[in-house]
Amino acid sequence: MTSTFTLPATAEACARQVAAAVDAVLADLDGLRAATAECWDRTAAAGRRPVAAELAVLQGPVRELLARPGSRWFGCGAVVAPGALADAELHAEWWYRGARGAGERQLRLPLDPGDAEFYDYRTLPWFARPRDEGCAAVAGPQVDLLCADRYVLCCARPVAVPGVGFVGVVAGDVPLAALERLLVQPLRALPGGAALLDGEGRVLAATTPVLPVGSLARALLGGPAGEPVGGPTVERVRVPSEAVDWMVVQW
């Protein structure tokens, strides 16, 4: 994905550019989303639900996404709604990049509720928001201990099939470092200092080393500016995308 930014001169213009970047990243999931919906379309036409093994066909679009030149994705796949498959209550068909060009590896998650390490994706924002609100979601940054051991953003889009309903999400993990240069570019055109924060005040990108990526800067979300010191006026503009709760802060 290449950037075609016209550099902004205001915080509002910057927020719009960030929203456009978010939309472009989510659009990468279009092919995987269509392939996932096709699994349910095909089996619904035969009067049945798919079984987990049939989702192996998704490895093709996943491999294309991970191997695409310049790809920012670390891992991606489809995560299934409870009861959407005939033979599994919960299921994730997920692959991630192997180390040093080793190709894609499939991730096996503990999805048995009786398992002490049960991974209940039903409660996580990247699954719950697409399910409950029918919109895309970008969750994080969070440290992905399952396969990346780094700050990642999990980007997800709902998959709904006519006559069937919500069957799950297609999603992918993007290391925050891989997006930082894309996100910081419009910030750098703003006069003074600027940062992009999520709803918890965690830094996604900033024009000052005082605010490293992943650090917390909650004071910048509202009220008097507590960090960094940069002048008496702070402007805050929400990024106009339903997928994120991000804010551009300029001081």
PDB file of C-alpha atoms in Angstrom, residues 53-147:
ATOM      1  CA  ALA A  53     -12.014 -28.155   7.619  1.00  0.00           C
ATOM      2  CA  GLU A  54     -13.680 -26.334   4.734  1.00  0.00           C
ATOM      3  CA  LEU A  55     -12.184 -23.046   5.896  1.00  0.00           C
ATOM      4  CA  ALA A  56      -8.749 -24.281   4.852  1.00  0.00           C
ATOM      5  CA  VAL A  57      -9.505 -22.682   1.466  1.00  0.00           C
ATOM      6  CA  LEU A  58      -8.863 -19.325   3.140  1.00  0.00           C
ATOM      7  CA  GLN A  59      -5.142 -20.012   3.242  1.00  0.00           C
ATOM      8  CA  GLY A  60      -4.899 -18.831  -0.370  1.00  0.00           C
ATOM      9  CA  PRO A  61      -6.134 -15.264   0.233  1.00  0.00           C
ATOM     10  CA  VAL A  62      -4.263 -15.172   3.543  1.00  0.00           C
ATOM     11  CA  ARG A  63      -1.005 -16.134   1.857  1.00  0.00           C
ATOM     12  CA  GLU A  64      -1.586 -13.485  -0.810  1.00  0.00           C
ATOM     13  CA  LEU A  65      -2.099 -10.855   1.861  1.00  0.00           C
ATOM     14  CA  LEU A  66       0.933 -11.811   3.954  1.00  0.00           C
ATOM     15  CA  ALA A  67       3.275 -12.245   0.992  1.00  0.00           C
ATOM     16  CA  ARG A  68       2.222  -9.119  -0.898  1.00  0.00           C
ATOM     17  CA  PRO A  69       5.235  -6.827  -1.504  1.00  0.00           C
ATOM     18  CA  GLY A  70       5.300  -4.182   1.190  1.00  0.00           C
ATOM     19  CA  SER A  71       2.640  -5.956   3.244  1.00  0.00           C
ATOM     20  CA  ARG A  72       2.281  -4.626   6.775  1.00  0.00           C
ATOM     21  CA  TRP A  73       0.328  -7.644   8.004  1.00  0.00           C
ATOM     22  CA  PHE A  74       1.882 -10.045  10.482  1.00  0.00           C
ATOM     23  CA  GLY A  75      -1.006 -12.499  10.705  1.00  0.00           C
ATOM     24  CA  CYS A  76      -4.606 -12.745   9.555  1.00  0.00           C
ATOM     25  CA  GLY A  77      -7.542 -15.052   9.081  1.00  0.00           C
ATOM     26  CA  ALA A  78     -11.196 -15.639   9.906  1.00  0.00           C
ATOM     27  CA  VAL A  79     -12.652 -15.948  13.401  1.00  0.00           C
ATOM     28  CA  VAL A  80     -16.008 -17.672  13.505  1.00  0.00           C
ATOM     29  CA  ALA A  81     -19.204 -16.728  15.354  1.00  0.00           C
ATOM     30  CA  PRO A  82     -20.440 -19.272  17.913  1.00  0.00           C
ATOM     31  CA  GLY A  83     -22.597 -21.891  16.219  1.00  0.00           C
ATOM     32  CA  ALA A  84     -21.789 -20.776  12.678  1.00  0.00           C
ATOM     33  CA  LEU A  85     -19.977 -24.039  11.926  1.00  0.00           C
ATOM     34  CA  ALA A  86     -21.551 -27.480  11.980  1.00  0.00           C
ATOM     35  CA  ASP A  87     -18.783 -29.167  13.951  1.00  0.00           C
ATOM     36  CA  ALA A  88     -17.222 -26.492  16.198  1.00  0.00           C
ATOM     37  CA  GLU A  89     -18.738 -23.942  18.559  1.00  0.00           C
ATOM     38  CA  LEU A  90     -15.660 -21.692  18.348  1.00  0.00           C
ATOM     39  CA  HIS A  91     -13.018 -21.670  15.635  1.00  0.00           C
ATOM     40  CA  ALA A  92     -10.237 -19.448  14.304  1.00  0.00           C
ATOM     41  CA  GLU A  93      -8.627 -20.099  10.939  1.00  0.00           C
ATOM     42  CA  TRP A  94      -5.480 -18.006  11.389  1.00  0.00           C
ATOM     43  CA  TRP A  95      -2.002 -17.888   9.891  1.00  0.00           C
ATOM     44  CA  TYR A  96       1.020 -15.736  10.674  1.00  0.00           C
ATOM     45  CA  ARG A  97       4.405 -15.082   9.139  1.00  0.00           C
ATOM     46  CA  GLY A  98       7.123 -17.533  10.098  1.00  0.00           C
ATOM     47  CA  ALA A  99      10.513 -16.262  11.171  1.00  0.00           C
ATOM     48  CA  ARG A 100      13.115 -15.413   8.539  1.00  0.00           C
ATOM     49  CA  GLY A 101      11.075 -16.223   5.479  1.00  0.00           C
ATOM     50  CA  ALA A 102       9.870 -19.600   6.747  1.00  0.00           C
ATOM     51  CA  GLY A 103       6.447 -19.049   5.174  1.00  0.00           C
ATOM     52  CA  GLU A 104       3.066 -18.981   6.853  1.00  0.00           C
ATOM     53  CA  ARG A 105       2.377 -20.910  10.027  1.00  0.00           C
ATOM     54  CA  GLN A 106      -1.052 -21.800  11.334  1.00  0.00           C
ATOM     55  CA  LEU A 107      -1.908 -20.616  14.821  1.00  0.00           C
ATOM     56  CA  ARG A 108      -3.747 -23.015  17.115  1.00  0.00           C
ATOM     57  CA  LEU A 109      -5.665 -21.231  19.851  1.00  0.00           C
ATOM     58  CA  PRO A 110      -7.003 -22.841  23.057  1.00  0.00           C
ATOM     59  CA  LEU A 111     -10.734 -22.550  22.327  1.00  0.00           C
ATOM     60  CA  ASP A 112     -12.087 -25.097  24.788  1.00  0.00           C
ATOM     61  CA  PRO A 113     -13.875 -23.217  27.625  1.00  0.00           C
ATOM     62  CA  GLY A 114     -12.609 -25.899  29.994  1.00  0.00           C
ATOM     63  CA  ASP A 115      -8.996 -25.107  29.168  1.00  0.00           C
ATOM     64  CA  ALA A 116      -7.148 -23.049  31.793  1.00  0.00           C
ATOM     65  CA  GLU A 117      -5.777 -20.871  28.963  1.00  0.00           C
ATOM     66  CA  PHE A 118      -9.092 -20.561  27.111  1.00  0.00           C
ATOM     67  CA  TYR A 119      -8.924 -17.716  24.585  1.00  0.00           C
ATOM     68  CA  ASP A 120     -12.429 -16.234  24.633  1.00  0.00           C
ATOM     69  CA  TYR A 121     -12.370 -14.020  21.570  1.00  0.00           C
ATOM     70  CA  ARG A 122     -16.136 -13.377  21.917  1.00  0.00           C
ATOM     71  CA  THR A 123     -15.427 -10.711  24.536  1.00  0.00           C
ATOM     72  CA  LEU A 124     -12.639  -8.889  22.709  1.00  0.00           C
ATOM     73  CA  PRO A 125     -13.336  -5.522  21.033  1.00  0.00           C
ATOM     74  CA  TRP A 126     -12.125  -6.560  17.576  1.00  0.00           C
ATOM     75  CA  PHE A 127     -14.756  -9.337  17.558  1.00  0.00           C
ATOM     76  CA  ALA A 128     -17.522  -7.809  19.693  1.00  0.00           C
ATOM     77  CA  ARG A 129     -17.841  -4.476  17.849  1.00  0.00           C
ATOM     78  CA  PRO A 130     -18.236  -5.981  14.362  1.00  0.00           C
ATOM     79  CA  ARG A 131     -20.729  -8.494  15.795  1.00  0.00           C
ATOM     80  CA  ASP A 132     -22.778  -6.006  17.814  1.00  0.00           C
ATOM     81  CA  GLU A 133     -22.546  -2.891  15.640  1.00  0.00           C
ATOM     82  CA  GLY A 134     -21.922  -4.299  12.170  1.00  0.00           C
ATOM     83  CA  CYS A 135     -18.895  -2.074  11.632  1.00  0.00           C
ATOM     84  CA  ALA A 136     -15.169  -2.512  11.213  1.00  0.00           C
ATOM     85  CA  ALA A 137     -12.966  -2.200  14.276  1.00  0.00           C
ATOM     86  CA  VAL A 138      -9.317  -1.473  14.981  1.00  0.00           C
ATOM     87  CA  ALA A 139      -8.298  -2.563  18.479  1.00  0.00           C
ATOM     88  CA  GLY A 140      -5.087  -1.795  20.309  1.00  0.00           C
ATOM     89  CA  PRO A 141      -2.266  -1.151  20.451  1.00  0.00           C
ATOM     90  CA  GLN A 142      -1.731  -4.238  22.543  1.00  0.00           C
ATOM     91  CA  VAL A 143       1.177  -6.570  23.110  1.00  0.00           C
ATOM     92  CA  ASP A 144       0.471  -9.714  21.100  1.00  0.00           C
ATOM     93  CA  LEU A 145       1.969 -12.496  23.203  1.00  0.00           C
ATOM     94  CA  LEU A 146       0.435 -15.225  21.056  1.00  0.00           C
ATOM     95  CA  CYS A 147       2.649 -14.870  18.018  1.00  0.00           C
TER      96      CYS A 147
END
